[in-house]
mmCIF file of C-alpha atoms in Angstrom:
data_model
loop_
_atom_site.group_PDB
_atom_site.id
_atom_site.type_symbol
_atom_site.label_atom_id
_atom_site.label_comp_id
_atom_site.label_asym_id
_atom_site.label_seq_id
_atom_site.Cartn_x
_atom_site.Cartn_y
_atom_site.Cartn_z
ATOM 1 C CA UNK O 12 -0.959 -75.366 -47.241
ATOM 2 C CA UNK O 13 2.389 -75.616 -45.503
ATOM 3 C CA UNK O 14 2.283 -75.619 -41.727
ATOM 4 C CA UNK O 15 4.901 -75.260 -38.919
ATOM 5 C CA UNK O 16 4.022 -76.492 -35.338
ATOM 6 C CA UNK O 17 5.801 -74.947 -32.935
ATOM 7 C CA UNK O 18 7.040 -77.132 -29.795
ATOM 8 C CA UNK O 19 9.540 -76.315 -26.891
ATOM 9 C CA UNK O 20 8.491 -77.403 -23.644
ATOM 10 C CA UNK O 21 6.334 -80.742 -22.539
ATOM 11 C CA UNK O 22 3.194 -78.576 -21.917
ATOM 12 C CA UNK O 23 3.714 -78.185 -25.838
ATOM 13 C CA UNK O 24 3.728 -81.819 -26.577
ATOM 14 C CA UNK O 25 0.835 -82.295 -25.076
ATOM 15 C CA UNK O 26 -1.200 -80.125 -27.091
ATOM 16 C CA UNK O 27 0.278 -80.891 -30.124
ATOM 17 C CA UNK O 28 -0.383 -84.523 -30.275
ATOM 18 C CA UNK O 29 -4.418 -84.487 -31.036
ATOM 19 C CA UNK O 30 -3.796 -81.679 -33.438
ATOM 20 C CA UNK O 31 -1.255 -84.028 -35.559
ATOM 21 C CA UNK O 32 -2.976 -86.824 -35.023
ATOM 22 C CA UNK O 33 -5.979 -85.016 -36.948
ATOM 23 C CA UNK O 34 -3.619 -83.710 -39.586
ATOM 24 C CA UNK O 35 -3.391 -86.572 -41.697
ATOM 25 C CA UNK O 36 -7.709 -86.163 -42.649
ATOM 26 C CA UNK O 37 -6.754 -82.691 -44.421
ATOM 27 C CA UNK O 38 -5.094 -83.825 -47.263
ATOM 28 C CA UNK O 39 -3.874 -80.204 -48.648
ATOM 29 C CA UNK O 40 -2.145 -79.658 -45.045
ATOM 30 C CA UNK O 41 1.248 -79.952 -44.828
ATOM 31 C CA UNK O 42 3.232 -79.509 -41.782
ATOM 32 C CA UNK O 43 7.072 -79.831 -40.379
ATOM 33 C CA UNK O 44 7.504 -80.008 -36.043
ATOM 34 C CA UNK O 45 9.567 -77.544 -35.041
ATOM 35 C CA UNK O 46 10.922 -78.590 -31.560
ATOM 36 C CA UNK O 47 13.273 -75.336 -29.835
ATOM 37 C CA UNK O 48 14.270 -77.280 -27.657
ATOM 38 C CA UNK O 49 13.589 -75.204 -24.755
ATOM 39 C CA UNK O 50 12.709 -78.594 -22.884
ATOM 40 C CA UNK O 51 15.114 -81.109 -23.850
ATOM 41 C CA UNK O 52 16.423 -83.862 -21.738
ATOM 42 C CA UNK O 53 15.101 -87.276 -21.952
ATOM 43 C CA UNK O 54 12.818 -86.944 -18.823
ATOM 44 C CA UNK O 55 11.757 -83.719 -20.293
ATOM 45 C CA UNK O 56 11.343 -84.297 -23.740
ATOM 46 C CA UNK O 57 12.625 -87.644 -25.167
ATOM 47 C CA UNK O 58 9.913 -89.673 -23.280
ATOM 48 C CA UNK O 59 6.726 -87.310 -24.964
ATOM 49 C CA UNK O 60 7.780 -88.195 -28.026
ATOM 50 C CA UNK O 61 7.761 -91.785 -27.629
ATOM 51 C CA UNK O 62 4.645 -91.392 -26.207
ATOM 52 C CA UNK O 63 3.131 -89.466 -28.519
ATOM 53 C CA UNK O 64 4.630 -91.202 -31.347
ATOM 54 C CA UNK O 65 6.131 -87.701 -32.595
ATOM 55 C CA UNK O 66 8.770 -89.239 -35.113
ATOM 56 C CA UNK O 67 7.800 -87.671 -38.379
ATOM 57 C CA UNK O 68 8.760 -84.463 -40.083
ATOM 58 C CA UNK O 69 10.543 -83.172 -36.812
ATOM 59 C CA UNK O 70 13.183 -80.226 -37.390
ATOM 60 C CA UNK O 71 15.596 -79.709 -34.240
ATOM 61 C CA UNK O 72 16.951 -76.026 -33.177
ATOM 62 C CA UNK O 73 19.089 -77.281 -30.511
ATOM 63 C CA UNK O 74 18.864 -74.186 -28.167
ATOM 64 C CA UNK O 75 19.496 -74.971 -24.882
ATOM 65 C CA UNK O 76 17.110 -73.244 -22.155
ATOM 66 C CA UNK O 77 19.250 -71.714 -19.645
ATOM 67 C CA UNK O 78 19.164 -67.875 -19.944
ATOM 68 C CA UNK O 79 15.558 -66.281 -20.857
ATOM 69 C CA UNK O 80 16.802 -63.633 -23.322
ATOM 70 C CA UNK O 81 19.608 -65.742 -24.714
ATOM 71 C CA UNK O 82 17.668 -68.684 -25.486
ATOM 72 C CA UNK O 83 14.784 -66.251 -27.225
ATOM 73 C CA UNK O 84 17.163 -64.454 -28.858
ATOM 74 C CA UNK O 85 19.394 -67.913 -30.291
ATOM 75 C CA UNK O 86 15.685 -69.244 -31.009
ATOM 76 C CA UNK O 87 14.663 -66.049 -33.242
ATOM 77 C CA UNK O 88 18.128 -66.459 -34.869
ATOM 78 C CA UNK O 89 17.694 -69.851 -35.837
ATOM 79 C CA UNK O 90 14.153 -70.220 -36.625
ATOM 80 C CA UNK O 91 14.924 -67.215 -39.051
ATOM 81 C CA UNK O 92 17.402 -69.714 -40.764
ATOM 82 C CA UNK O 93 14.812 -72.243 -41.231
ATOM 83 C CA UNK O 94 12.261 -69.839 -43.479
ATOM 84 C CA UNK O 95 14.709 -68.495 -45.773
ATOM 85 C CA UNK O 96 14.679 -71.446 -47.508
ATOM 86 C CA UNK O 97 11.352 -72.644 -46.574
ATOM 87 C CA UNK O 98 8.552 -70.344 -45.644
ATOM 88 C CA UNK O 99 5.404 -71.931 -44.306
ATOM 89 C CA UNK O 100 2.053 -70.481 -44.642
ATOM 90 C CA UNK O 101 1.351 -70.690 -41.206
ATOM 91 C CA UNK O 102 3.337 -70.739 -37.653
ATOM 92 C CA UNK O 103 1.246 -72.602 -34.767
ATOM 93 C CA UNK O 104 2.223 -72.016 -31.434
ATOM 94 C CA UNK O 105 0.874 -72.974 -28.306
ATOM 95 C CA UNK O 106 0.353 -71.395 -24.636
ATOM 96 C CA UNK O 107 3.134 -69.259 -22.862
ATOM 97 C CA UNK O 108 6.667 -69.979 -22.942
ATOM 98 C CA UNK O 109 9.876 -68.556 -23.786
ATOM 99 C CA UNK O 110 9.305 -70.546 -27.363
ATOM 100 C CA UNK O 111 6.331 -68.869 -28.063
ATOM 101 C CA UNK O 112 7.249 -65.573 -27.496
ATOM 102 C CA UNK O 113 10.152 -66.104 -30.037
ATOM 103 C CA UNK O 114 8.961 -67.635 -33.030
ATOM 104 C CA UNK O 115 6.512 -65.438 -32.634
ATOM 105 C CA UNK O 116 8.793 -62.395 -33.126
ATOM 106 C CA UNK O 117 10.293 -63.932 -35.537
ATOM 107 C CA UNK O 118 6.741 -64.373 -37.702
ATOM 108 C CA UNK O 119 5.904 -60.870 -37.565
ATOM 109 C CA UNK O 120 9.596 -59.685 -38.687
ATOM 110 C CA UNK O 121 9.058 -61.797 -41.405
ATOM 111 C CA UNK O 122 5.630 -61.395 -42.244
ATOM 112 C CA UNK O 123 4.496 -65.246 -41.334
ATOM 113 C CA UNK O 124 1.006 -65.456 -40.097
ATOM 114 C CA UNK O 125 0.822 -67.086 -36.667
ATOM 115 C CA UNK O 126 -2.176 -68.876 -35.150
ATOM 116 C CA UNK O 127 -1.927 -69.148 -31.412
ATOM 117 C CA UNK O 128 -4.085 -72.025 -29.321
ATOM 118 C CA UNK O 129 -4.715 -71.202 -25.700
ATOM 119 C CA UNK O 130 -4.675 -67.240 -26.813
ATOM 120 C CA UNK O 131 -6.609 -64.741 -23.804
ATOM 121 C CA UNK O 132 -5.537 -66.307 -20.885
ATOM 122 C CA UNK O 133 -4.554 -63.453 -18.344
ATOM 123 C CA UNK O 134 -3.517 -63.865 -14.579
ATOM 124 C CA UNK O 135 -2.771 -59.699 -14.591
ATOM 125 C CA UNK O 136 0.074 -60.619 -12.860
ATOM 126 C CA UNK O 137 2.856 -58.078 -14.822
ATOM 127 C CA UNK O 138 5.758 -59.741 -12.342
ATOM 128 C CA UNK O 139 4.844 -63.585 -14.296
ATOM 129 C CA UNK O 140 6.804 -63.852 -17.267
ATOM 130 C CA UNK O 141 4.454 -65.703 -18.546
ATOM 131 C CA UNK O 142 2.064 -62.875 -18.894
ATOM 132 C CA UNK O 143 4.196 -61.062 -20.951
ATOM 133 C CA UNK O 144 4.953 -63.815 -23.642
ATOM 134 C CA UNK O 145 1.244 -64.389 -24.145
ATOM 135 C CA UNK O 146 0.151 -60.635 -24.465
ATOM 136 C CA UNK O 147 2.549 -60.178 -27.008
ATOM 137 C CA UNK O 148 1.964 -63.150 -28.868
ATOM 138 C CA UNK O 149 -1.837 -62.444 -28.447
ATOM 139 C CA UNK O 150 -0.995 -59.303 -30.394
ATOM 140 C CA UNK O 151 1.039 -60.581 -32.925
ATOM 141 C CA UNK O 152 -1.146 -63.223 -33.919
ATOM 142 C CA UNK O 153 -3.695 -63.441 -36.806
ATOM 143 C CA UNK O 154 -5.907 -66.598 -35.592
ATOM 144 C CA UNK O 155 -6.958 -66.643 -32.111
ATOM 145 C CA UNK O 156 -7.956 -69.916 -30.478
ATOM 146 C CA UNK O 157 -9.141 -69.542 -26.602
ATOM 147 C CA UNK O 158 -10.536 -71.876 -24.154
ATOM 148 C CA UNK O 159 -13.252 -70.254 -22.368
ATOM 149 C CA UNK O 160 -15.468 -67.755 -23.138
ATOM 150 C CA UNK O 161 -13.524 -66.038 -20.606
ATOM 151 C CA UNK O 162 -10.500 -65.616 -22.460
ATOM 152 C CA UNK O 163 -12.401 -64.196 -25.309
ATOM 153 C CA UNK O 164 -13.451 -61.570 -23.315
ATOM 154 C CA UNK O 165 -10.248 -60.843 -22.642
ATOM 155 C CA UNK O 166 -8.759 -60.302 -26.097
ATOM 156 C CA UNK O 167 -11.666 -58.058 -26.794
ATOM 157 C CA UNK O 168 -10.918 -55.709 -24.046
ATOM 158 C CA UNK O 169 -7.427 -55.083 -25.348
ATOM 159 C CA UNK O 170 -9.194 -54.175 -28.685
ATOM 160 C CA UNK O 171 -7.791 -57.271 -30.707
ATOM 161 C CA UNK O 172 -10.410 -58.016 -33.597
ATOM 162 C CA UNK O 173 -13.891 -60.171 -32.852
ATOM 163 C CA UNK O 174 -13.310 -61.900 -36.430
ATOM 164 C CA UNK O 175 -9.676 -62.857 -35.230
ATOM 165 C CA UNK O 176 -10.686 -64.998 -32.303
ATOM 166 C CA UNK O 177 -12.261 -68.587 -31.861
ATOM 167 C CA UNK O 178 -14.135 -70.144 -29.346
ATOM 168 C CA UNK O 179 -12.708 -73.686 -30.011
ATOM 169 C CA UNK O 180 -12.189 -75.136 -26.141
ATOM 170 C CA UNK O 181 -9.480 -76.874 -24.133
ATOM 171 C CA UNK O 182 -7.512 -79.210 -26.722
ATOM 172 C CA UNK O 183 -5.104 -80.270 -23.099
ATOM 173 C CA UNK O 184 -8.035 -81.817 -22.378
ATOM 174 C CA UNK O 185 -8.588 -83.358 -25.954
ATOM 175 C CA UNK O 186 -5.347 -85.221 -25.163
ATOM 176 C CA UNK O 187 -6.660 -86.500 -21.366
ATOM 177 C CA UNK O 188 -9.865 -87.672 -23.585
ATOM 178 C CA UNK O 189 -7.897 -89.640 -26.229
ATOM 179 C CA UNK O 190 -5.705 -90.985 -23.659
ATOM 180 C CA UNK O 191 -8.439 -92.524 -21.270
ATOM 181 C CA UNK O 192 -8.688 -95.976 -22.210
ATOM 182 C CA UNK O 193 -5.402 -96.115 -22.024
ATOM 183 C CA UNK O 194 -5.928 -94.797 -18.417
ATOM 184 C CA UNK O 195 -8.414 -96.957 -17.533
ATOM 185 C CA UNK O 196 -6.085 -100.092 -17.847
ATOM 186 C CA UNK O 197 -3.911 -99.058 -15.328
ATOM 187 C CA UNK O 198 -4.294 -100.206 -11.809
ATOM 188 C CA UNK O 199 -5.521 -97.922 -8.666
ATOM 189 C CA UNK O 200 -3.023 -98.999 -5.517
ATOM 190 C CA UNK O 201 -4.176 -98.991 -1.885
ATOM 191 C CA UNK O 202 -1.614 -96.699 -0.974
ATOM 192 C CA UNK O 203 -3.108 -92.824 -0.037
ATOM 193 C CA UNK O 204 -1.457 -89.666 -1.621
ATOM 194 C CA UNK O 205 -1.143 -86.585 -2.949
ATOM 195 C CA UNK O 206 1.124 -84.996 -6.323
ATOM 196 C CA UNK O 207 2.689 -81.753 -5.526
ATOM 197 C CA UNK O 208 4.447 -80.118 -8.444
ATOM 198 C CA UNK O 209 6.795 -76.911 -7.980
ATOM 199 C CA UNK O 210 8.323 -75.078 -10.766
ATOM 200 C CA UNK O 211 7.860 -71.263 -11.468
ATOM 201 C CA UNK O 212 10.595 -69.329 -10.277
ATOM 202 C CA UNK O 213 8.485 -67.065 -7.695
ATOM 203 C CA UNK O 214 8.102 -70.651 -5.509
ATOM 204 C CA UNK O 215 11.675 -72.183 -6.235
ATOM 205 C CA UNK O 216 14.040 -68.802 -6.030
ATOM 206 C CA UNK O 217 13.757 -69.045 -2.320
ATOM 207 C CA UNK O 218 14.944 -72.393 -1.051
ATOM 208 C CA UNK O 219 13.097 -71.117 2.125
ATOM 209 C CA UNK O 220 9.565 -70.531 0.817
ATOM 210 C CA UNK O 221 10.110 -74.171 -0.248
ATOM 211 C CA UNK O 222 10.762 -75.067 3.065
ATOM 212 C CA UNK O 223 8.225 -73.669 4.044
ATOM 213 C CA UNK O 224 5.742 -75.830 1.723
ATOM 214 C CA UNK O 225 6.817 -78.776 2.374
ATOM 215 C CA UNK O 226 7.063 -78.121 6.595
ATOM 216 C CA UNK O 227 3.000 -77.129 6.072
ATOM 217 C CA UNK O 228 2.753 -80.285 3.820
ATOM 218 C CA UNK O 229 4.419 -83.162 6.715
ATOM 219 C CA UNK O 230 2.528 -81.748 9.604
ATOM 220 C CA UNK O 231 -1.204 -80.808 8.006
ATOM 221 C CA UNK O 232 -1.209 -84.515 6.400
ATOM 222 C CA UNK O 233 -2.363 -87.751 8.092
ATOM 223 C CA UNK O 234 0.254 -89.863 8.723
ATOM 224 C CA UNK O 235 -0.591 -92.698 6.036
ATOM 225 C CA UNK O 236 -0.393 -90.159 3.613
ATOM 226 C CA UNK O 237 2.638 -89.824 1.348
ATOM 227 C CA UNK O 238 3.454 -87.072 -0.991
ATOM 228 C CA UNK O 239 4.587 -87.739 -4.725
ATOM 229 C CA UNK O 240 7.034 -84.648 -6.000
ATOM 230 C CA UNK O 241 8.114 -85.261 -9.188
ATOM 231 C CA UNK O 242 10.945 -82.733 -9.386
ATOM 232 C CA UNK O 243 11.430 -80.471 -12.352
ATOM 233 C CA UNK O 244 15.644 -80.273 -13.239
ATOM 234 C CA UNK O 245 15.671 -76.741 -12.261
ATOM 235 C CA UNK O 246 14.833 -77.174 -8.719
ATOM 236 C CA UNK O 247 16.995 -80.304 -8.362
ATOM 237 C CA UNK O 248 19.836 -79.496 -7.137
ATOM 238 C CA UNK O 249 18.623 -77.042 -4.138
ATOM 239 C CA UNK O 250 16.670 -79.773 -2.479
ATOM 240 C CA UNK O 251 18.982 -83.038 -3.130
ATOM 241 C CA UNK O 252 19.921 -82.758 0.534
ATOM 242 C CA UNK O 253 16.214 -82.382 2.167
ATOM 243 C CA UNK O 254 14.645 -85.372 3.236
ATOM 244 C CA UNK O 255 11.198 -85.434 4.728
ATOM 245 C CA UNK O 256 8.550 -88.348 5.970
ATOM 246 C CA UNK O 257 5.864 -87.720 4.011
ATOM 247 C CA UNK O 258 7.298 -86.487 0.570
ATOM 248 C CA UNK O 259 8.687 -88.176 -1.814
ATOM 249 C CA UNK O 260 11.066 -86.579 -4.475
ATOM 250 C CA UNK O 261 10.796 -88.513 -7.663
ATOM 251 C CA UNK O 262 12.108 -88.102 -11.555
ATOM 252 C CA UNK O 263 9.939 -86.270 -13.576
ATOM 253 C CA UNK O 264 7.086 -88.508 -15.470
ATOM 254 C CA UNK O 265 6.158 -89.348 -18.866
ATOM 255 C CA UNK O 266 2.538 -88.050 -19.690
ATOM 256 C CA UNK O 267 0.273 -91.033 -19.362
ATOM 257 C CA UNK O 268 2.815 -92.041 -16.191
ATOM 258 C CA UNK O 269 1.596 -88.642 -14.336
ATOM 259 C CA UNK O 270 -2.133 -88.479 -15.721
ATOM 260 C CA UNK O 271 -2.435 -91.951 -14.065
ATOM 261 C CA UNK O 272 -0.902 -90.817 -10.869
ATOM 262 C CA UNK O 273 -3.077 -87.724 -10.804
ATOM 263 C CA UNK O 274 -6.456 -89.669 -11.720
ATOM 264 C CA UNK O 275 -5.845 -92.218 -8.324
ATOM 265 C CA UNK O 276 -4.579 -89.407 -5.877
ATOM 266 C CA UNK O 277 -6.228 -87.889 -3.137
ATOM 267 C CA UNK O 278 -5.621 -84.610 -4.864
ATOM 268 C CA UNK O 279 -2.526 -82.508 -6.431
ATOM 269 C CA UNK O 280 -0.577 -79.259 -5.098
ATOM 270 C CA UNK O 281 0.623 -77.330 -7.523
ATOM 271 C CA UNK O 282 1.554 -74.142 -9.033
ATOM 272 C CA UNK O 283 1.117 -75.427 -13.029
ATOM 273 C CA UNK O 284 -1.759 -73.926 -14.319
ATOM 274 C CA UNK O 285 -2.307 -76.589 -16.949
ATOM 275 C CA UNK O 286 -2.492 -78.749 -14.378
ATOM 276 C CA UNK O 287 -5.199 -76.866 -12.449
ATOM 277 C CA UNK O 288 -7.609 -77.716 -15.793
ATOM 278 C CA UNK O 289 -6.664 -81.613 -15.632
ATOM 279 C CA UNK O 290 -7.612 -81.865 -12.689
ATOM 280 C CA UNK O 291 -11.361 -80.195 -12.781
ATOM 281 C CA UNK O 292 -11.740 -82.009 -15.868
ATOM 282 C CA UNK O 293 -10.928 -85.133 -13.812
ATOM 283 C CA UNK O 294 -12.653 -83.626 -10.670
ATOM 284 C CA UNK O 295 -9.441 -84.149 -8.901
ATOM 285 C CA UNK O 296 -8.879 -81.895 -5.656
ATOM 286 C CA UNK O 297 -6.390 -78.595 -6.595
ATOM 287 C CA UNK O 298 -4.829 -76.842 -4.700
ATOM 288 C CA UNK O 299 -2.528 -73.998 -6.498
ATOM 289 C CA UNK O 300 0.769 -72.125 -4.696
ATOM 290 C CA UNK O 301 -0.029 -69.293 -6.222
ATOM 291 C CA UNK O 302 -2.179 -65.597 -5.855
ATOM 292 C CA UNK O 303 -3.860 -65.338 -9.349
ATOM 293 C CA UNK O 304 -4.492 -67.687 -12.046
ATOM 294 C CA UNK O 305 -4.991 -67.556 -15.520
ATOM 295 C CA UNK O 306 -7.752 -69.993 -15.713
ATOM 296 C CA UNK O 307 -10.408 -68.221 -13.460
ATOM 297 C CA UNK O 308 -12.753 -71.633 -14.667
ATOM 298 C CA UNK O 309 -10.962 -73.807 -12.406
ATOM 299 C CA UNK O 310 -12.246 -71.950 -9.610
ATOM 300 C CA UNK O 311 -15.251 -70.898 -10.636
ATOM 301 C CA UNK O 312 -16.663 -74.212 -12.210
ATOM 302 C CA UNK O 313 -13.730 -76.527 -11.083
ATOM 303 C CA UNK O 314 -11.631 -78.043 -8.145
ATOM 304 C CA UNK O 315 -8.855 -75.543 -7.230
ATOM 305 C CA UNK O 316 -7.875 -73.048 -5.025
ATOM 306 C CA UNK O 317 -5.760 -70.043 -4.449
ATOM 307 C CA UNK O 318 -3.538 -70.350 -1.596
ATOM 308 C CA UNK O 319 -2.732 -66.653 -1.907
ATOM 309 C CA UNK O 320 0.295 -66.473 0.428
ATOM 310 C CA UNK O 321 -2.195 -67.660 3.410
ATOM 311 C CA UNK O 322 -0.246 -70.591 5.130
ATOM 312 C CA UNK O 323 -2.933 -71.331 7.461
ATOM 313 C CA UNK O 324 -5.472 -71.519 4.372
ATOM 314 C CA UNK O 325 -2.596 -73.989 2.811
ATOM 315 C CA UNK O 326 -2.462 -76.290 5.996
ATOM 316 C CA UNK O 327 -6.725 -76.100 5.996
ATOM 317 C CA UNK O 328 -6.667 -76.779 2.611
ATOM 318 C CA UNK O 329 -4.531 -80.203 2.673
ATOM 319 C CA UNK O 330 -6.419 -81.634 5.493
ATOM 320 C CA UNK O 331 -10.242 -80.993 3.794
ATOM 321 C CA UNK O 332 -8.137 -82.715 0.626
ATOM 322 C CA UNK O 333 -6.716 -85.670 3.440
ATOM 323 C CA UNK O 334 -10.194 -86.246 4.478
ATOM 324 C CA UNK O 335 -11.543 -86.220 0.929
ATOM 325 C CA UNK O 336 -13.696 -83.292 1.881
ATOM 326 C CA UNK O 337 -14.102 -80.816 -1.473
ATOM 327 C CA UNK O 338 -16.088 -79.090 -4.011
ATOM 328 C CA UNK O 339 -17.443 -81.277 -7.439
ATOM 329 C CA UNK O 340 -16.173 -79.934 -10.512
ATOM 330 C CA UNK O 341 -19.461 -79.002 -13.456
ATOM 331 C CA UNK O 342 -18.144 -79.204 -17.540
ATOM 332 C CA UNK O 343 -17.153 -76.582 -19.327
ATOM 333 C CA UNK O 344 -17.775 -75.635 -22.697
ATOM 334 C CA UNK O 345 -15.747 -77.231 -25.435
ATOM 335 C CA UNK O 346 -13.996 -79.180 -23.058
ATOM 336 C CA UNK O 347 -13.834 -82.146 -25.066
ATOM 337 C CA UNK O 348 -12.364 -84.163 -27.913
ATOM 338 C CA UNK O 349 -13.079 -81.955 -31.364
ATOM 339 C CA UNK O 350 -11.093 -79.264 -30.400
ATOM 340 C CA UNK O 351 -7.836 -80.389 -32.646
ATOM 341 C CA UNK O 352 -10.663 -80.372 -35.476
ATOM 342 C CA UNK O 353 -12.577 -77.043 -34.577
ATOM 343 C CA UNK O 354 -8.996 -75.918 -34.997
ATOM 344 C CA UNK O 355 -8.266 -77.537 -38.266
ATOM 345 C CA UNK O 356 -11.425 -76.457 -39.936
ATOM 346 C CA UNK O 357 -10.537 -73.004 -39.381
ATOM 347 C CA UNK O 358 -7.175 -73.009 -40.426
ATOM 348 C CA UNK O 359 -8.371 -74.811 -43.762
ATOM 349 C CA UNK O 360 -11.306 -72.688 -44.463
ATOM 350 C CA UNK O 361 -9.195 -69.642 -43.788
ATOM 351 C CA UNK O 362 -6.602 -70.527 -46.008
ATOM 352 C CA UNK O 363 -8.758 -71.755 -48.933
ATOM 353 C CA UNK O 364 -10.950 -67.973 -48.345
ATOM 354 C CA UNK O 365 -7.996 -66.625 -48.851
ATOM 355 C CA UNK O 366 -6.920 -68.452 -51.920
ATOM 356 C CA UNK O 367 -10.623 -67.366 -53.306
#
């Protein structure tokens, strides 16, 4: 069985690496990386791979990410390339992005089944692009792999097939798991923060609503407290000039780099919803710049909360987090470290029914 993995941006990588780590046991499994290259600067991309020791069977599109419908349209284009001369048996993609969306276009146009892992997640929110590359990918899909129980619901709602869908868990948080000990060794310092992290386009459009953030952020904090913003490349350049107190702009971070900042902070501010599940698994305080999520489990069972455009909530929020004041995060089903092989089993078994 011939697989292609599908990777494009760093929340990618990180789900990729248990699944190809647990490859190699499946000894009729074949697979090739495909990397879009939606994410691809060394801060970005270069870094994960190191990290994750992605060296092997790696095939490059080269398309840069700079206009949405350009860069899914260059990515459909050149993925197409790739299976005419070798089809695979299987596309796997992963979450949300613009990399998704296209290869997974470019399956169903040429009649490539596609499993998708995170499938169901919905945040309703028809303005989030987002939303509208996992619906359609949800839709396109033939193998279903969701999270929560939740997100199962979800697909059924829209009708998609009960015998297409797979309650398999959070294989993010397989990663966090497999990188622990590795966690463990590093050292806590005295020094008291938070992590903020800003990138969708609804918080960085308006240089003022950033502004705004960060004024809430230097006054609601004690004054011992600093603020760690590693700064994604597309916001760069609009707040090079800004200088505050209390924050402190930083390059972005290799996984294990951030994970370890994250597990000794105070808590994290951010509007990533991967990040939201980290940090329940890790029962770190959340606090997300946004007015829906996508993982309603972080709420319900974890450490986050909605801001919902409520600035006063914001500023209430960071000092509860300051003082270390803040709800205890319970488990979650299939939160663990045999998702990559939940995953794998079905894939095999499906393939070899098939063959049968």
């Amino acid at each position: 069985m011939n697989l292609d993995i599908i990777i494009g941006a760093r929340p990618n990588f990180v789900k990729a690496f248990p699944l190809i780590s647990n490859i190699k046991k499946y000894k009729k499994i074949k697979y090739r990386l495909i990397h879009t290259g939606q994410h691809y600067d060394r801060l970005m991309a270069d870094v994960f791979f190191k990290e994750f020791k992605f060296y092997k069977n790696i095939t490059y599109l080269n398309v840069k990410n700079n206009d949405a419908n350009q860069f899914i349209s260059d990515v459909i284009k050149k993925y197409k390339k790739i299976i005419q001369n070798s089809k695979p048996d299987l596309a796997i993609l992963f979450g949300d992005v613009n990399s998704t969306l296209a290869i997974a276009i470019a399956c169903n146009k040429s009649i490539i089944p596609i499993a998708h892992i995170e499938a169901g997640l919905r945040s309703y929110d028809k303005l989030m692009p987002e939303e509208h590359n996992r619906v359609i990918t949800d839709h396109l899909s033939d193998l279903l792999f969701v999270t929560t129980l939740n997100a199962k619901r979800n697909l059924i709602k829209e009708n998609i097939s009960k015998d297409k869908i797979f309650f398999v868990g959070n294989i993010m948080i397989e990663t966090l798991i497999r990188f622990k000990k590795k966690l463990n060794k590093r050292k806590k310092t005295n020094q008291k923060y938070i992590v903020l992290t800003i990138h969708r386009p609804e918080n960085t459009k308006n240089i003022k609503k950033l502004i705004e953030f960060f004024y809430i952020i230097e006054n609601s904090l004690d004054k011992n407290t600093l603020v760690y913003f590693p700064v994604h490349h597309s916001i760069k350049s609009k707040i090079n000039s800004l200088n505050y107190t209390k924050i402190k702009f930083i390059e972005p971070m290799s996984y294990l780099n951030f994970i370890s900042l994250l597990k000794y902070s105070k808590g994290v501010v951010t509007d990533s919803g991967g990040i939201t599940e980290e940090a329940t698994y890790m029962n770190i305080p959340c606090i997300t710049l946004r007015n829906n999520t996508e993982r309603p489990e972080t709420i319900t069972h974890g450490t986050n909360y909605l801001i919902n455009n409520d600035l006063n909530q914001f500023s209430k929020l960071l000092k509860k987090m300051d003082k270390g004041v803040w709800k205890i995060s319970k488990s979650i089903k299939y939160w663990d470290d045999k998702v990559s092989k939940r995953i794998l089993d079905i894939i095999y078994n499906s393939f070899n029914d098939k063959k049968n």
